[in-house]
Amino acid sequence: MTRTTDLTDAAHTADASLLPLNDTQAHVELTESYAAHNYHPLRVVLASGEGAWVTDVEGRRYLDCLAGYSALNFGHSHPRLVERAREQLGRLTLTSRAFYNDQLGPFARDLAALTGKEMILPMNSGAEAVETAIKVARKWAYLVKGVPEPQATIIAMEGNFHGRTTTIVSFSDDPAATAHYAPYTPGFKLVPYGDLAALEAAIDETTAAVLLEPVQGEAGVIIPPEGYLQGVRALCNASDVLMMADEIQSGLARTGRTFACDHEDVVPDVYMLGKALGGGLYPVSAVAADGDVLSVITPGTHGSTFGGNPLAAAIGREVVAMLETGEFQQRAATLGARLAAGLEGLVGQGVDAVRTRGLWAGVDISPGLASGRQVSEQLLERGVLAKEAHGQTVRLAPPLVASEDDIDLLVGAFAGICRG
Ligand SMILES: *Cc1c(COP(=O)(O)O)cnc(C)c1O
């Protein structure tokens, strides 16, 4: 620990940059000193990663069971994605949309094919994809459906998570996400997730869209009752309302299918994609829809400097190509069944409930055992990285490149904690 203190002091001197800053305490202090405290990270400083595994600055290895909130579905540094990105880095990275580039067209075509939609609109972060969908829905309501301006409403779900912009937090019901950010953007209604009668009652002639996560990730991997997505689809059809599925976390193979909506054979009018679309290398997001919806966006009415840039498009297109074989969807289904079986054996022994869809699990920890945060800290000590979603729930989303042994190790770590 003496060495730790020395380094920490040194970090605040002019010569700090000359020292090898390779110790956990020094990095934690630097980060806490100079970066705003908008997260509460576990105390581990990561320096490298490959596949499902990461290594910290002190050389310890961990199985990454958060996987960048599913941005790392293909694991760290997937060789195919890294190679494609390197190649594109050396050729062309940014043009702006003032000009065409030779990567966006092929990416747009391939992503449209993967989603079964006619066109896509490329953005960067997930929140920007959601913002785009909201703007599209409002404009569609006025120009196509004929809702009197400015009365369009969008119905969202209790417990939702769609990102952090001022408009998006305006319809969050999580006090941590909303407090002191008023005034909030109007035009949203919330209904209980999974409740078709409440949704039906909320729809009226001003409704532009229903916006939902087909599985609520941040809320703790909440899976709606069977038939719910089909019911939403039917209500939207009956009232000329857009069904907009936020598949930013649930999509792109995580649940064992390309999209979580596929589990009910439901096709929404609008998909929002992000996270794994950039392969964990780069932020890439998109909205996918048919022309009668997306064509309400015309030159000058929406955009982004980086959206659709050649590097993003090259990486995104490689991700789409990797999803076309179905290999990762199959891995998620097979490994997910193994994870589910292992975790279900712990119900009643420190675990209250387990919800899984593909390689994605919400594990409710018995309050008598520990909090979600404490379990995350104990998993860290056992070489597994995971994070509590909400209070008592730990969310598990290992990279889809994990091995069966990795899944067994994860279950074993959980079992060890449950049995004390
Ligand atoms: C992560 C997430 C977002 C926001 O994505 P960012 O890239 O963090 O802006 C939106 N919706 C869902 C369902 C998400 O999981």
Coordinates of C-alpha atoms and ligand atoms in Angstrom, one line a residue:
M1 CA 0.0 0.0 0.0
T2 CA 3.0 2.3 0.5
R3 CA 3.6 2.2 -3.2
T4 CA 0.0 3.1 -3.9
T5 CA 0.2 6.2 -1.7
D6 CA 3.4 7.3 -3.4
L7 CA 1.9 7.0 -6.9
T8 CA -1.3 8.8 -5.8
D9 CA 0.7 11.7 -4.5
A10 CA 2.9 11.7 -7.6
A11 CA -0.2 11.8 -9.8
H12 CA -0.8 15.4 -8.5
T13 CA 2.8 16.6 -9.3
A14 CA 4.0 17.9 -12.6
D15 CA 5.9 14.7 -13.3
A16 CA 2.9 12.5 -13.0
S17 CA 2.9 11.7 -16.7
L18 CA 6.3 10.2 -16.4
L19 CA 5.2 7.5 -13.9
P20 CA 3.7 4.2 -14.9
L21 CA 0.2 4.7 -13.6
N22 CA -0.5 1.0 -13.3
D23 CA -2.2 0.7 -10.0
T24 CA -5.8 0.6 -9.1
Q25 CA -5.9 3.2 -6.4
A26 CA -4.1 5.8 -8.5
H27 CA -6.5 5.4 -11.4
V28 CA -9.6 5.5 -9.2
E29 CA -8.4 8.7 -7.6
L30 CA -7.5 10.3 -10.9
T31 CA -10.9 9.4 -12.3
E32 CA -12.8 10.6 -9.2
S33 CA -10.8 13.8 -9.2
Y34 CA -11.2 14.9 -12.8
A35 CA -14.3 13.1 -14.2
A36 CA -17.8 14.0 -13.0
H37 CA -19.4 11.4 -10.7
N38 CA -22.3 10.3 -12.9
Y39 CA -21.6 6.6 -12.3
H40 CA -20.7 4.6 -9.3
P41 CA -18.3 2.0 -10.8
L42 CA -17.1 -1.2 -9.1
R43 CA -13.5 -0.8 -7.9
V44 CA -11.6 -2.4 -10.8
V45 CA -9.5 -0.6 -13.5
L46 CA -9.6 -2.4 -16.8
A47 CA -6.7 -2.2 -19.2
S48 CA -7.3 -4.8 -21.9
G49 CA -9.8 -7.3 -23.2
E50 CA -10.2 -10.2 -25.6
G51 CA -13.4 -12.2 -26.2
A52 CA -15.4 -12.6 -23.0
W53 CA -12.4 -11.8 -20.8
V54 CA -10.8 -8.5 -19.5
T55 CA -7.6 -7.8 -17.6
D56 CA -7.1 -5.1 -15.0
V57 CA -4.1 -2.8 -14.5
E58 CA -2.7 -5.3 -11.9
G59 CA -2.9 -8.3 -14.2
R60 CA -6.1 -9.9 -12.8
R61 CA -8.5 -11.4 -15.3
Y62 CA -12.3 -11.2 -15.2
L63 CA -15.1 -12.8 -17.1
D64 CA -17.1 -9.8 -18.4
C65 CA -20.8 -10.5 -17.7
L66 CA -22.0 -7.0 -18.3
A67 CA -20.5 -6.8 -21.8
G68 CA -21.0 -3.0 -22.1
Y69 CA -24.7 -3.3 -21.4
S70 CA -24.9 -5.6 -24.5
A71 CA -22.8 -3.3 -26.7
L72 CA -20.2 -6.1 -26.6
N73 CA -22.3 -9.0 -27.9
F74 CA -19.4 -10.1 -30.0
G75 CA -16.9 -9.8 -27.2
H76 CA -13.9 -7.5 -26.8
S77 CA -11.7 -6.9 -29.9
H78 CA -13.5 -9.4 -32.2
P79 CA -10.7 -10.0 -34.8
R80 CA -13.1 -9.6 -37.7
L81 CA -14.5 -6.3 -36.5
V82 CA -11.0 -4.9 -35.5
E83 CA -9.6 -5.8 -38.9
R84 CA -12.4 -4.1 -40.8
A85 CA -12.2 -1.0 -38.5
R86 CA -8.4 -0.8 -39.0
E87 CA -8.7 -1.0 -42.7
Q88 CA -11.3 1.7 -42.8
L89 CA -9.4 3.9 -40.3
G90 CA -6.5 4.0 -42.8
R91 CA -8.8 4.9 -45.7
L92 CA -11.6 7.4 -44.8
T93 CA -13.3 8.1 -41.4
L94 CA -15.5 11.2 -41.8
T95 CA -17.1 13.0 -44.7
S96 CA -20.2 14.6 -43.1
R97 CA -23.4 14.0 -44.9
A98 CA -22.7 17.0 -47.1
F99 CA -21.2 14.4 -49.4
Y100 CA -21.8 10.8 -50.1
N101 CA -19.4 8.2 -48.9
D102 CA -18.8 4.7 -50.3
Q103 CA -19.6 2.9 -47.0
L104 CA -23.1 4.3 -46.0
G105 CA -25.0 2.9 -49.0
P106 CA -24.0 -0.7 -48.5
F107 CA -24.5 -0.5 -44.8
A108 CA -27.9 1.0 -45.1
R109 CA -28.9 -1.6 -47.7
D110 CA -27.7 -4.5 -45.5
L111 CA -29.2 -3.2 -42.3
A112 CA -32.5 -2.6 -44.1
A113 CA -32.4 -6.2 -45.2
L114 CA -31.6 -7.5 -41.7
T115 CA -34.6 -5.6 -40.2
G116 CA -36.9 -6.3 -43.2
K117 CA -37.5 -2.5 -43.5
E118 CA -37.1 -0.3 -46.6
M119 CA -34.7 2.2 -45.1
I120 CA -32.6 3.3 -42.2
L121 CA -31.5 6.6 -40.6
P122 CA -28.0 6.4 -39.1
M123 CA -27.1 8.1 -35.8
N124 CA -24.5 7.5 -33.2
S125 CA -25.8 6.9 -29.6
G126 CA -28.8 5.0 -28.7
A127 CA -30.5 8.0 -27.2
E128 CA -30.1 9.8 -30.6
A129 CA -31.9 6.9 -32.3
V130 CA -34.8 7.2 -29.8
E131 CA -34.9 11.0 -30.3
T132 CA -35.0 10.3 -34.0
A133 CA -37.9 7.9 -33.6
I134 CA -39.8 10.4 -31.5
K135 CA -39.4 13.1 -34.1
V136 CA -40.4 10.8 -36.9
A137 CA -43.5 9.7 -35.0
R138 CA -44.6 13.2 -34.4
K139 CA -44.0 14.3 -37.9
W140 CA -45.8 11.2 -39.2
A141 CA -48.8 12.0 -37.0
Y142 CA -49.1 15.5 -38.4
L143 CA -48.3 14.9 -42.0
V144 CA -49.7 11.4 -42.6
K145 CA -52.2 10.5 -39.9
G146 CA -53.6 14.1 -39.6
V147 CA -53.3 14.7 -35.9
P148 CA -53.9 18.5 -35.3
E149 CA -50.6 20.2 -34.4
P150 CA -49.2 20.2 -31.7
Q151 CA -51.4 17.6 -30.1
A152 CA -49.5 14.3 -31.0
T153 CA -48.8 12.0 -28.0
I154 CA -46.6 9.1 -27.6
I155 CA -47.4 6.3 -25.2
A156 CA -44.5 4.8 -23.3
M157 CA -44.2 2.2 -20.5
E158 CA -43.7 2.5 -16.8
G159 CA -40.2 1.3 -15.9
N160 CA -38.9 2.3 -19.3
F161 CA -35.3 3.2 -20.1
H162 CA -34.6 4.9 -23.4
G163 CA -31.6 7.1 -22.7
R164 CA -30.6 10.3 -21.0
T165 CA -31.5 13.3 -23.1
T166 CA -33.9 15.9 -21.7
T167 CA -36.8 14.8 -23.8
I168 CA -36.2 11.1 -23.1
V169 CA -36.0 11.6 -19.3
S170 CA -39.2 13.6 -19.5
F171 CA -41.1 10.3 -19.7
S172 CA -38.9 8.2 -17.4
D173 CA -40.5 7.3 -14.0
D174 CA -37.1 6.7 -12.4
P175 CA -36.6 9.6 -9.9
A176 CA -32.8 9.3 -10.2
A177 CA -33.1 10.0 -13.9
T178 CA -35.5 12.9 -13.7
A179 CA -35.0 14.9 -10.5
H180 CA -34.1 18.6 -11.0
Y181 CA -34.1 18.3 -14.8
A182 CA -37.4 20.1 -15.2
P183 CA -39.1 21.6 -17.2
Y184 CA -39.9 18.3 -19.0
T185 CA -40.9 17.8 -22.6
P186 CA -44.7 17.3 -22.9
G187 CA -46.5 14.9 -25.2
F188 CA -45.9 11.5 -23.4
K189 CA -48.2 9.2 -21.5
L190 CA -47.1 6.3 -19.4
V191 CA -49.0 3.0 -19.0
P192 CA -48.0 -0.1 -17.0
Y193 CA -45.8 -2.5 -19.0
G194 CA -47.5 -5.7 -20.0
D195 CA -51.0 -4.3 -19.5
L196 CA -52.9 -4.4 -22.8
A197 CA -56.2 -3.0 -21.3
A198 CA -54.4 0.0 -19.9
L199 CA -52.7 0.6 -23.3
E200 CA -56.0 0.3 -25.1
A201 CA -57.6 2.8 -22.8
A202 CA -54.7 5.3 -23.3
I203 CA -54.9 5.3 -27.1
D204 CA -56.9 8.1 -28.6
E205 CA -57.0 10.1 -31.8
T206 CA -53.9 12.1 -30.8
T207 CA -51.8 9.0 -30.4
A208 CA -48.8 8.9 -32.8
A209 CA -47.0 5.9 -31.5
V210 CA -46.5 3.3 -28.8
L211 CA -42.8 3.2 -27.7
L212 CA -41.6 0.2 -25.8
E213 CA -38.7 -2.1 -25.1
P214 CA -39.7 -5.7 -26.0
V215 CA -37.8 -6.7 -22.9
Q216 CA -37.1 -4.0 -20.3
G217 CA -33.3 -4.2 -19.8
E218 CA -32.5 -1.5 -17.2
A219 CA -35.6 -2.3 -15.2
G220 CA -34.1 -5.7 -14.5
V221 CA -34.7 -7.9 -17.6
I222 CA -38.4 -7.7 -17.4
I223 CA -40.1 -10.0 -19.9
P224 CA -43.8 -9.0 -20.8
P225 CA -46.5 -11.7 -20.5
E226 CA -46.8 -14.0 -23.5
G227 CA -48.8 -12.5 -26.3
Y228 CA -48.3 -8.9 -25.1
L229 CA -46.2 -7.8 -28.1
Q230 CA -48.8 -9.3 -30.5
G231 CA -51.5 -7.5 -28.5
V232 CA -49.6 -4.2 -28.9
R233 CA -49.2 -4.8 -32.6
A234 CA -53.0 -5.4 -33.0
L235 CA -53.9 -2.3 -31.0
C236 CA -51.6 -0.2 -33.1
N237 CA -53.0 -1.6 -36.3
A238 CA -56.6 -0.9 -35.1
S239 CA -55.9 2.7 -34.3
D240 CA -53.4 3.7 -37.0
V241 CA -50.6 4.1 -34.4
L242 CA -46.9 3.4 -35.0
M243 CA -45.5 0.5 -32.9
M244 CA -41.9 1.6 -32.1
A245 CA -39.6 -1.1 -30.6
D246 CA -36.5 0.1 -28.8
E247 CA -34.2 -2.9 -29.5
I248 CA -31.0 -1.0 -28.5
Q249 CA -30.2 -3.5 -25.8
S250 CA -32.5 -6.5 -26.6
G251 CA -31.7 -6.6 -30.3
L252 CA -28.9 -8.1 -32.4
A253 CA -28.9 -11.7 -31.1
R254 CA -28.9 -11.1 -27.3
T255 CA -32.2 -12.9 -26.8
G256 CA -31.4 -15.8 -29.1
R257 CA -33.2 -14.2 -32.0
T258 CA -32.1 -11.3 -34.2
F259 CA -34.7 -9.1 -32.4
A260 CA -36.6 -9.7 -29.2
C261 CA -39.8 -8.9 -31.1
D262 CA -39.1 -12.1 -33.1
H263 CA -40.0 -14.2 -30.1
E264 CA -43.7 -13.3 -30.8
D265 CA -43.3 -13.0 -34.6
V266 CA -44.1 -9.3 -34.3
V267 CA -42.8 -6.7 -36.7
P268 CA -42.9 -3.2 -35.3
D269 CA -43.2 -0.2 -37.6
V270 CA -40.0 1.3 -36.3
Y271 CA -36.9 -0.3 -34.8
M272 CA -34.3 1.6 -32.8
L273 CA -30.9 -0.1 -32.8
G274 CA -27.6 0.8 -31.1
K275 CA -25.2 -0.7 -28.7
A276 CA -24.0 -3.9 -30.4
L277 CA -24.5 -2.3 -33.9
G278 CA -21.1 -0.7 -33.3
G279 CA -19.6 -4.0 -32.2
G280 CA -18.3 -2.4 -29.0
L281 CA -15.7 -0.6 -31.0
Y282 CA -17.6 2.6 -31.9
P283 CA -21.0 4.2 -31.3
V284 CA -23.3 3.3 -34.1
S285 CA -27.1 3.6 -33.9
A286 CA -30.0 3.6 -36.4
V287 CA -33.7 3.8 -36.9
A288 CA -35.2 1.4 -39.4
A289 CA -38.6 1.8 -40.9
D290 CA -40.5 1.7 -44.2
G291 CA -40.5 4.6 -46.6
D292 CA -44.0 5.8 -45.8
V293 CA -42.8 6.5 -42.3
L294 CA -39.1 7.5 -42.7
S295 CA -39.7 9.7 -45.7
V296 CA -41.3 12.3 -43.5
I297 CA -37.7 13.3 -42.8
T298 CA -36.5 15.6 -45.6
P299 CA -33.2 17.5 -46.2
G300 CA -32.4 19.9 -43.4
T301 CA -35.0 18.6 -41.0
H302 CA -32.8 16.2 -39.0
G303 CA -29.2 15.2 -38.9
S304 CA -25.9 14.5 -37.1
T305 CA -22.3 15.4 -38.1
F306 CA -21.1 11.9 -37.3
G307 CA -24.2 9.9 -38.2
G308 CA -23.5 7.5 -41.1
N309 CA -19.8 8.3 -41.2
P310 CA -17.7 5.8 -43.2
L311 CA -16.0 4.2 -40.2
A312 CA -19.3 3.7 -38.4
A313 CA -20.9 2.3 -41.6
A314 CA -18.0 -0.1 -42.2
I315 CA -18.2 -1.5 -38.7
G316 CA -22.0 -1.6 -38.7
R317 CA -22.0 -3.4 -42.0
E318 CA -19.6 -6.0 -40.6
V319 CA -21.8 -6.5 -37.6
V320 CA -24.8 -7.0 -39.9
A321 CA -22.8 -9.6 -41.9
M322 CA -21.9 -11.5 -38.7
L323 CA -25.6 -11.6 -37.7
E324 CA -26.8 -12.9 -41.1
T325 CA -25.5 -16.4 -40.5
G326 CA -27.6 -16.9 -37.3
E327 CA -24.5 -18.2 -35.5
F328 CA -24.6 -15.7 -32.7
Q329 CA -28.4 -16.0 -32.2
Q330 CA -27.9 -19.8 -31.8
R331 CA -25.1 -19.3 -29.3
A332 CA -27.3 -16.9 -27.3
A333 CA -30.0 -19.5 -27.2
T334 CA -27.8 -22.5 -26.3
L335 CA -25.6 -20.7 -23.7
G336 CA -28.7 -19.0 -22.4
A337 CA -30.4 -22.3 -21.7
R338 CA -27.3 -23.4 -19.8
L339 CA -27.2 -20.2 -17.8
A340 CA -31.0 -20.4 -17.0
A341 CA -30.7 -24.0 -15.8
G342 CA -27.8 -23.1 -13.5
L343 CA -29.3 -20.0 -12.0
E344 CA -32.8 -21.6 -11.5
G345 CA -31.1 -24.2 -9.2
L346 CA -30.3 -21.3 -6.9
V347 CA -33.9 -20.1 -6.5
G348 CA -34.8 -20.4 -2.8
Q349 CA -31.1 -20.4 -1.8
G350 CA -30.4 -16.7 -1.8
V351 CA -32.0 -16.0 -5.2
D352 CA -35.7 -15.1 -5.2
A353 CA -36.4 -15.2 -8.9
V354 CA -34.6 -15.5 -12.3
R355 CA -35.8 -14.1 -15.6
T356 CA -34.0 -15.1 -18.8
R357 CA -34.3 -14.6 -22.5
G358 CA -31.4 -15.9 -24.5
L359 CA -28.1 -15.1 -22.9
W360 CA -29.6 -12.4 -20.8
A361 CA -30.7 -12.8 -17.2
G362 CA -32.2 -10.7 -14.4
V363 CA -31.4 -12.3 -11.0
D364 CA -33.4 -11.1 -8.0
I365 CA -31.2 -11.5 -4.9
S366 CA -33.0 -12.3 -1.6
P367 CA -32.8 -9.2 0.6
G368 CA -31.7 -11.6 3.4
L369 CA -28.6 -12.5 1.4
A370 CA -27.3 -9.2 0.2
S371 CA -28.1 -6.2 -2.0
G372 CA -27.5 -6.3 -5.7
R373 CA -24.5 -4.0 -5.3
Q374 CA -23.0 -6.3 -2.6
V375 CA -23.4 -9.3 -4.9
S376 CA -21.8 -7.4 -7.7
E377 CA -18.8 -6.7 -5.4
Q378 CA -18.6 -10.4 -4.3
L379 CA -18.7 -11.5 -8.0
L380 CA -15.8 -9.1 -8.7
E381 CA -13.8 -10.8 -5.9
R382 CA -14.5 -14.1 -7.7
G383 CA -13.4 -12.8 -11.0
V384 CA -16.8 -12.0 -12.6
L385 CA -17.9 -8.6 -13.7
A386 CA -21.6 -7.8 -13.4
K387 CA -23.7 -4.9 -12.1
E388 CA -26.9 -4.5 -10.3
A389 CA -29.7 -3.1 -12.5
H390 CA -32.1 -2.0 -9.8
G391 CA -31.7 -2.5 -6.1
Q392 CA -32.0 -6.3 -5.6
T393 CA -31.6 -7.3 -9.3
V394 CA -28.3 -8.3 -10.9
R395 CA -28.3 -8.2 -14.7
L396 CA -26.2 -10.8 -16.5
A397 CA -25.3 -10.4 -20.2
P398 CA -22.1 -12.2 -21.0
P399 CA -20.7 -11.7 -24.6
L400 CA -22.2 -14.2 -27.0
V401 CA -18.6 -15.5 -27.7
A402 CA -18.4 -16.9 -24.1
S403 CA -17.7 -20.6 -23.8
E404 CA -19.8 -23.2 -21.9
D405 CA -17.0 -23.2 -19.3
D406 CA -17.4 -19.5 -18.9
I407 CA -21.1 -19.9 -18.2
D408 CA -20.4 -22.6 -15.7
L409 CA -17.8 -20.4 -14.0
L410 CA -20.5 -17.6 -13.8
V411 CA -23.0 -20.0 -12.3
G412 CA -20.4 -21.3 -9.9
A413 CA -19.5 -17.9 -8.7
F414 CA -23.2 -17.2 -8.0
A415 CA -23.6 -20.5 -6.2
G416 CA -20.5 -19.8 -4.1
I417 CA -22.0 -16.4 -3.0
C418 CA -25.4 -18.0 -2.2
R419 CA -23.8 -20.7 -0.1
G420 CA -21.6 -18.2 1.7
Ligands
LIG1 C1 -28.7 1.9 -23.6 C2 -30.1 2.1 -24.0 C3 -30.5 3.3 -24.7 C4 -29.5 4.5 -24.8 O1 -28.4 4.2 -25.5 P1 -27.1 5.2 -25.3 O2 -26.2 4.7 -26.4 O3 -26.6 5.0 -23.9 O4 -27.6 6.6 -25.6 C5 -31.8 3.4 -25.1 N1 -32.6 2.4 -25.0 C6 -32.3 1.2 -24.4 C7 -33.3 0.1 -24.3 C8 -31.0 1.0 -23.9 O5 -30.7 -0.1 -23.3

